[in-house]
Amino acid sequence: MNFSHIRAFHAVAREGGVARAALVLGVSQSTLSQQIHALEARHALRLFEKRGRRLALTNAGQNLLQVTERLMEVVDEVQVTLRGPGALVNGHLSIMSDSTALAVELMRRFGERHPAVSLMLAIASVDDIGQAVRDGSADIGIAMNPPIGDVITAEPLMRERFHLVLARDHPLARRRAVAFPDLQGETIIMREPGSRTRAFVQQMLDIEGVRTGREITIRERSAIREAVARRMGVAFFVISEVPPDRRLTTRPLIPSRARLELDEYLLIRKDRRHKPVVAAFRDVVSGFIAEKLPAEALVGG
């Protein structure tokens, strides 16, 4: 039995195609295809069949995958154990997050410790992040209050609190903190329908009984901040999502009933917990959590 062939099969089966599996393993697509063909030829089995642009497992392939799932989890544990505290010599780590500042800070720390690993970051919605981690297109997810299934583990990362963001010369900027009744009639700039941030903010306003004025919907965070700076309205952000801007200021909110905190979680597919790059990233996260940094520390400038 050739272990390289088994590893090639497992990667293609898990990633759903040769291109993504080659990226994960750090080999060429042609090498991976040759290894799959050699495995099938040696055992006179057809393990994959074409379905559109995607490779699907045959019955024999599905049976083999059940065995390689157990095998590769042990192999990953062995690699992590043997690696010790040293830097990884190669690899690729893909991250998908709904928090730019938090994700970039964790990537910075990881990159300093493991400079040979290539990194990729995408910013997306909570639902898209969960799906990407589930289907394997992202190794790591960072998301606010995500839905958890039986495929994904969620580890608490950081708790953040919503603040009011407003133009520096807005009348409410004269106050040290803003109570929800002060927002009656204000124009609120919100995220798009379906956004979990929007749902969280709307729930806050409903619980506090705030009847706002006009509502403006903008999809992208930087565009919301720009609209606030141009005095189009006020918005709600966690503090790590408000980079320095001399036109803007933030004020803490004074709730009477609403919850203002949200939790960011690290999302990992259970069968990838012991993958060397994922295990190394979790080590970095553990160090970050141990420091107990305030959210303000994530804001550059």
Short mmCIF file of C-alpha atoms in Angstrom, two decimals:
data_model
loop_
_atom_site.label_atom_id
_atom_site.label_comp_id
_atom_site.label_asym_id
_atom_site.label_seq_id
_atom_site.Cartn_x
_atom_site.Cartn_y
_atom_site.Cartn_z
CA MET A 1 0.00 0.00 0.00
CA ASN A 2 1.35 3.41 -1.01
CA PHE A 3 0.50 5.99 1.65
CA SER A 4 0.86 8.90 -0.80
CA HIS A 5 -1.90 7.36 -2.92
CA ILE A 6 -4.15 6.91 0.10
CA ARG A 7 -3.54 10.49 1.19
CA ALA A 8 -4.29 11.71 -2.35
CA PHE A 9 -7.58 9.79 -2.41
CA HIS A 10 -8.62 11.14 0.97
CA ALA A 11 -7.86 14.74 0.05
CA VAL A 12 -9.77 14.58 -3.25
CA ALA A 13 -12.71 12.84 -1.56
CA ARG A 14 -12.90 15.42 1.21
CA GLU A 15 -12.34 18.48 -0.98
CA GLY A 16 -14.62 17.34 -3.81
CA GLY A 17 -12.07 17.87 -6.57
CA VAL A 18 -8.44 17.65 -7.59
CA ALA A 19 -7.77 21.42 -7.74
CA ARG A 20 -8.75 22.13 -4.14
CA ALA A 21 -7.09 18.94 -2.85
CA ALA A 22 -3.83 19.85 -4.62
CA LEU A 23 -3.88 23.24 -2.89
CA VAL A 24 -4.44 21.61 0.50
CA LEU A 25 -1.63 19.07 0.02
CA GLY A 26 0.76 21.48 -1.68
CA VAL A 27 1.28 19.31 -4.79
CA SER A 28 0.45 19.74 -8.46
CA GLN A 29 -2.90 18.65 -9.84
CA SER A 30 -1.19 16.32 -12.32
CA THR A 31 0.70 14.56 -9.50
CA LEU A 32 -2.53 14.11 -7.57
CA SER A 33 -4.39 12.74 -10.60
CA GLN A 34 -1.58 10.26 -11.29
CA GLN A 35 -1.69 9.03 -7.71
CA ILE A 36 -5.46 8.49 -7.86
CA HIS A 37 -5.19 6.61 -11.17
CA ALA A 38 -2.37 4.45 -9.76
CA LEU A 39 -4.45 3.56 -6.70
CA GLU A 40 -7.47 2.61 -8.82
CA ALA A 41 -5.34 0.60 -11.24
CA ARG A 42 -3.46 -1.28 -8.53
CA HIS A 43 -6.67 -2.47 -6.86
CA ALA A 44 -8.87 -2.65 -9.96
CA LEU A 45 -11.42 -0.34 -8.37
CA ARG A 46 -13.17 2.76 -9.58
CA LEU A 47 -13.20 5.19 -6.67
CA PHE A 48 -14.53 8.35 -8.36
CA GLU A 49 -16.96 9.24 -11.12
CA LYS A 50 -17.55 12.57 -12.85
CA ARG A 51 -20.75 14.47 -12.04
CA GLY A 52 -20.63 17.75 -13.88
CA ARG A 53 -17.56 19.63 -12.70
CA ARG A 54 -17.35 17.69 -9.46
CA LEU A 55 -15.90 14.29 -8.66
CA ALA A 56 -18.28 12.02 -6.79
CA LEU A 57 -17.40 8.89 -4.85
CA THR A 58 -18.49 5.49 -6.08
CA ASN A 59 -19.72 2.93 -3.55
CA ALA A 60 -16.17 1.59 -3.27
CA GLY A 61 -14.89 5.12 -2.77
CA GLN A 62 -17.43 5.80 -0.01
CA ASN A 63 -16.39 2.62 1.79
CA LEU A 64 -12.74 3.55 1.54
CA LEU A 65 -13.39 7.10 2.78
CA GLN A 66 -14.92 5.75 6.01
CA VAL A 67 -11.61 4.00 6.69
CA THR A 68 -9.33 6.85 5.59
CA GLU A 69 -11.23 9.30 7.82
CA ARG A 70 -10.03 7.35 10.85
CA LEU A 71 -6.57 6.82 9.39
CA MET A 72 -5.91 10.47 8.52
CA GLU A 73 -7.09 11.73 11.90
CA VAL A 74 -4.46 9.52 13.53
CA VAL A 75 -1.83 10.61 10.99
CA ASP A 76 -2.57 14.26 11.73
CA GLU A 77 -2.23 13.61 15.46
CA VAL A 78 1.11 11.93 14.85
CA GLN A 79 2.33 14.92 12.80
CA VAL A 80 1.25 17.38 15.48
CA THR A 81 2.97 15.31 18.19
CA LEU A 82 6.22 15.01 16.24
CA ARG A 83 6.26 18.64 15.15
CA GLY A 84 6.70 19.96 18.66
CA PRO A 85 7.03 23.72 19.19
CA GLY A 86 8.90 24.47 15.95
CA ALA A 87 7.61 26.33 12.91
CA LEU A 88 5.80 24.52 10.10
CA VAL A 89 7.95 24.16 6.99
CA ASN A 90 5.09 24.38 4.50
CA GLY A 91 1.32 24.40 4.17
CA HIS A 92 -1.67 26.57 3.33
CA LEU A 93 -4.29 27.96 5.71
CA SER A 94 -7.57 29.48 4.54
CA ILE A 95 -9.59 31.62 6.95
CA MET A 96 -13.06 33.08 6.58
CA SER A 97 -14.23 35.67 9.08
CA ASP A 98 -16.90 38.26 9.81
CA SER A 99 -14.41 40.31 11.87
CA THR A 100 -11.59 41.88 9.89
CA ALA A 101 -9.53 43.17 12.82
CA LEU A 102 -9.66 39.96 14.85
CA ALA A 103 -8.87 37.73 11.87
CA VAL A 104 -5.95 39.90 10.72
CA GLU A 105 -4.46 40.01 14.22
CA LEU A 106 -4.59 36.22 14.51
CA MET A 107 -3.12 35.87 11.01
CA ARG A 108 -0.29 38.25 11.95
CA ARG A 109 0.58 36.19 15.01
CA PHE A 110 0.38 32.93 13.07
CA GLY A 111 2.50 34.32 10.24
CA GLU A 112 5.23 35.42 12.63
CA ARG A 113 5.38 31.93 14.10
CA HIS A 114 4.99 30.02 10.82
CA PRO A 115 6.34 32.21 7.98
CA ALA A 116 6.50 29.34 5.48
CA VAL A 117 2.73 28.77 5.52
CA SER A 118 0.72 30.64 2.88
CA LEU A 119 -2.39 32.40 4.21
CA MET A 120 -5.70 33.40 2.67
CA LEU A 121 -8.46 35.49 4.28
CA ALA A 122 -12.00 36.15 3.07
CA ILE A 123 -14.56 38.34 4.84
CA ALA A 124 -18.08 36.95 4.68
CA SER A 125 -21.40 36.57 6.46
CA VAL A 126 -21.87 34.17 9.37
CA ASP A 127 -23.93 31.77 7.28
CA ASP A 128 -21.36 31.71 4.46
CA ILE A 129 -18.58 31.12 6.98
CA GLY A 130 -20.38 28.15 8.50
CA GLN A 131 -20.99 26.64 5.07
CA ALA A 132 -17.36 27.14 4.01
CA VAL A 133 -16.05 25.41 7.13
CA ARG A 134 -18.54 22.57 6.68
CA ASP A 135 -17.67 21.94 3.02
CA GLY A 136 -13.93 22.33 3.63
CA SER A 137 -13.31 25.41 1.48
CA ALA A 138 -12.15 27.20 4.66
CA ASP A 139 -9.92 25.61 7.29
CA ILE A 140 -10.85 28.17 9.92
CA GLY A 141 -13.97 30.23 10.52
CA ILE A 142 -14.33 33.23 12.83
CA ALA A 143 -17.94 34.24 13.36
CA MET A 144 -20.39 35.91 15.73
CA ASN A 145 -22.85 33.60 17.51
CA PRO A 146 -22.78 31.00 14.71
CA PRO A 147 -25.20 28.10 14.29
CA ILE A 148 -23.45 24.90 15.33
CA GLY A 149 -24.06 21.46 13.88
CA ASP A 150 -22.56 18.05 14.48
CA VAL A 151 -19.75 18.65 11.96
CA ILE A 152 -18.26 21.85 13.43
CA THR A 153 -16.72 22.69 16.80
CA ALA A 154 -17.04 26.25 18.11
CA GLU A 155 -14.52 27.64 20.60
CA PRO A 156 -15.08 31.07 22.24
CA LEU A 157 -12.60 33.70 21.08
CA MET A 158 -13.63 37.12 22.31
CA ARG A 159 -16.61 38.99 23.72
CA GLU A 160 -17.32 42.41 22.24
CA ARG A 161 -19.84 45.14 23.00
CA PHE A 162 -21.75 47.35 20.59
CA HIS A 163 -21.05 51.09 20.62
CA LEU A 164 -22.74 53.98 18.86
CA VAL A 165 -20.67 55.39 15.98
CA LEU A 166 -21.41 58.97 14.97
CA ALA A 167 -19.87 61.99 13.30
CA ARG A 168 -17.55 63.90 15.62
CA ASP A 169 -19.75 67.02 15.46
CA HIS A 170 -23.04 65.17 16.03
CA PRO A 171 -24.99 66.59 19.03
CA LEU A 172 -24.87 63.22 20.83
CA ALA A 173 -21.07 63.28 20.61
CA ARG A 174 -21.09 65.81 23.46
CA ARG A 175 -22.25 63.06 25.84
CA ARG A 176 -19.92 60.60 27.50
CA ALA A 177 -22.45 57.79 26.93
CA VAL A 178 -25.71 57.52 25.03
CA ALA A 179 -28.95 56.08 26.43
CA PHE A 180 -31.35 54.40 24.04
CA PRO A 181 -34.12 57.01 24.53
CA ASP A 182 -31.66 59.55 23.12
CA LEU A 183 -31.88 57.73 19.77
CA GLN A 184 -35.60 58.41 19.24
CA GLY A 185 -36.05 59.85 15.76
CA GLU A 186 -32.43 59.39 14.72
CA THR A 187 -31.55 58.10 11.24
CA ILE A 188 -29.98 54.66 11.69
CA ILE A 189 -27.64 53.17 9.10
CA MET A 190 -28.07 49.39 9.11
CA ARG A 191 -26.59 46.33 7.45
CA GLU A 192 -28.56 44.51 4.77
CA PRO A 193 -31.59 42.29 5.56
CA GLY A 194 -30.44 38.80 6.50
CA SER A 195 -27.32 40.08 8.26
CA ARG A 196 -26.92 38.73 11.80
CA THR A 197 -25.49 42.09 12.87
CA ARG A 198 -28.63 43.81 11.61
CA ALA A 199 -30.83 41.31 13.43
CA PHE A 200 -28.86 41.82 16.65
CA VAL A 201 -29.10 45.62 16.41
CA GLN A 202 -32.79 45.52 15.52
CA GLN A 203 -33.42 43.32 18.55
CA MET A 204 -31.61 45.84 20.77
CA LEU A 205 -33.72 48.70 19.46
CA ASP A 206 -36.97 46.74 19.80
CA ILE A 207 -36.21 45.66 23.37
CA GLU A 208 -35.35 49.24 24.34
CA GLY A 209 -38.49 50.56 22.61
CA VAL A 210 -36.63 52.95 20.30
CA ARG A 211 -38.63 54.39 17.41
CA THR A 212 -35.99 55.57 15.00
CA GLY A 213 -36.43 57.98 12.12
CA ARG A 214 -35.37 57.10 8.61
CA GLU A 215 -33.46 53.89 8.03
CA ILE A 216 -30.62 53.60 5.51
CA THR A 217 -29.42 50.17 4.45
CA ILE A 218 -25.81 49.67 3.33
CA ARG A 219 -24.18 46.29 2.84
CA GLU A 220 -20.50 47.01 3.44
CA ARG A 221 -19.02 48.12 6.77
CA SER A 222 -16.57 50.67 5.40
CA ALA A 223 -19.38 52.26 3.40
CA ILE A 224 -21.50 52.50 6.56
CA ARG A 225 -18.68 54.28 8.37
CA GLU A 226 -18.26 56.66 5.43
CA ALA A 227 -21.98 57.46 5.47
CA VAL A 228 -21.79 58.19 9.21
CA ALA A 229 -18.76 60.45 8.67
CA ARG A 230 -20.78 62.36 6.06
CA ARG A 231 -23.51 62.95 8.67
CA MET A 232 -26.11 60.74 6.99
CA GLY A 233 -26.98 59.03 10.28
CA VAL A 234 -25.57 56.98 13.14
CA ALA A 235 -24.66 53.30 13.28
CA PHE A 236 -23.81 50.50 15.69
CA PHE A 237 -20.43 48.75 15.64
CA VAL A 238 -18.31 46.66 17.94
CA ILE A 239 -15.27 48.74 18.77
CA SER A 240 -12.76 46.55 16.88
CA GLU A 241 -14.57 47.37 13.64
CA VAL A 242 -14.02 51.13 13.95
CA PRO A 243 -10.51 52.00 12.71
CA PRO A 244 -9.15 55.48 13.48
CA ASP A 245 -10.93 58.22 11.53
CA ARG A 246 -10.72 61.85 12.70
CA ARG A 247 -14.27 62.42 11.39
CA LEU A 248 -15.80 59.74 13.63
CA THR A 249 -16.20 59.09 17.32
CA THR A 250 -17.74 56.29 19.38
CA ARG A 251 -19.85 56.40 22.51
CA PRO A 252 -20.78 53.56 24.86
CA LEU A 253 -24.46 52.72 25.04
CA ILE A 254 -26.48 52.68 28.26
CA PRO A 255 -29.01 49.82 28.09
CA SER A 256 -31.98 49.32 30.36
CA ARG A 257 -32.90 45.82 29.16
CA ALA A 258 -31.09 44.94 25.92
CA ARG A 259 -27.97 42.79 25.73
CA LEU A 260 -25.12 44.64 24.00
CA GLU A 261 -22.43 41.94 23.99
CA LEU A 262 -21.79 39.36 21.33
CA ASP A 263 -19.31 36.49 21.20
CA GLU A 264 -16.90 35.67 18.40
CA TYR A 265 -16.15 31.97 17.93
CA LEU A 266 -13.43 29.94 16.27
CA LEU A 267 -15.07 27.41 13.93
CA ILE A 268 -13.29 24.22 12.88
CA ARG A 269 -14.57 21.12 11.18
CA LYS A 270 -14.18 18.27 13.66
CA ASP A 271 -12.25 16.05 11.28
CA ARG A 272 -9.68 18.84 10.71
CA ARG A 273 -8.85 19.64 14.33
CA HIS A 274 -5.57 17.71 14.15
CA LYS A 275 -4.51 18.93 10.71
CA PRO A 276 -1.05 20.46 11.38
CA VAL A 277 -1.85 23.99 10.14
CA VAL A 278 -5.16 24.00 12.02
CA ALA A 279 -3.57 22.70 15.21
CA ALA A 280 -0.86 25.36 14.90
CA PHE A 281 -3.49 28.06 14.45
CA ARG A 282 -5.34 26.83 17.53
CA ASP A 283 -2.08 27.18 19.48
CA VAL A 284 -1.87 30.81 18.38
CA VAL A 285 -5.49 31.37 19.36
CA SER A 286 -4.86 29.88 22.81
CA GLY A 287 -2.06 32.39 23.37
CA PHE A 288 -4.27 35.25 22.18
CA ILE A 289 -7.10 34.25 24.53
CA ALA A 290 -4.69 33.93 27.45
CA GLU A 291 -3.64 37.57 27.00
CA LYS A 292 -7.24 38.73 27.54
CA LEU A 293 -6.74 41.77 25.34
CA PRO A 294 -9.55 44.36 25.21
CA ALA A 295 -11.26 44.78 21.84
CA GLU A 296 -9.76 48.28 21.58
CA ALA A 297 -6.32 46.67 21.24
CA LEU A 298 -7.32 45.27 17.83
CA VAL A 299 -7.87 48.71 16.33
CA GLY A 300 -4.83 49.91 14.41
CA GLY A 301 -3.68 53.45 13.95
#
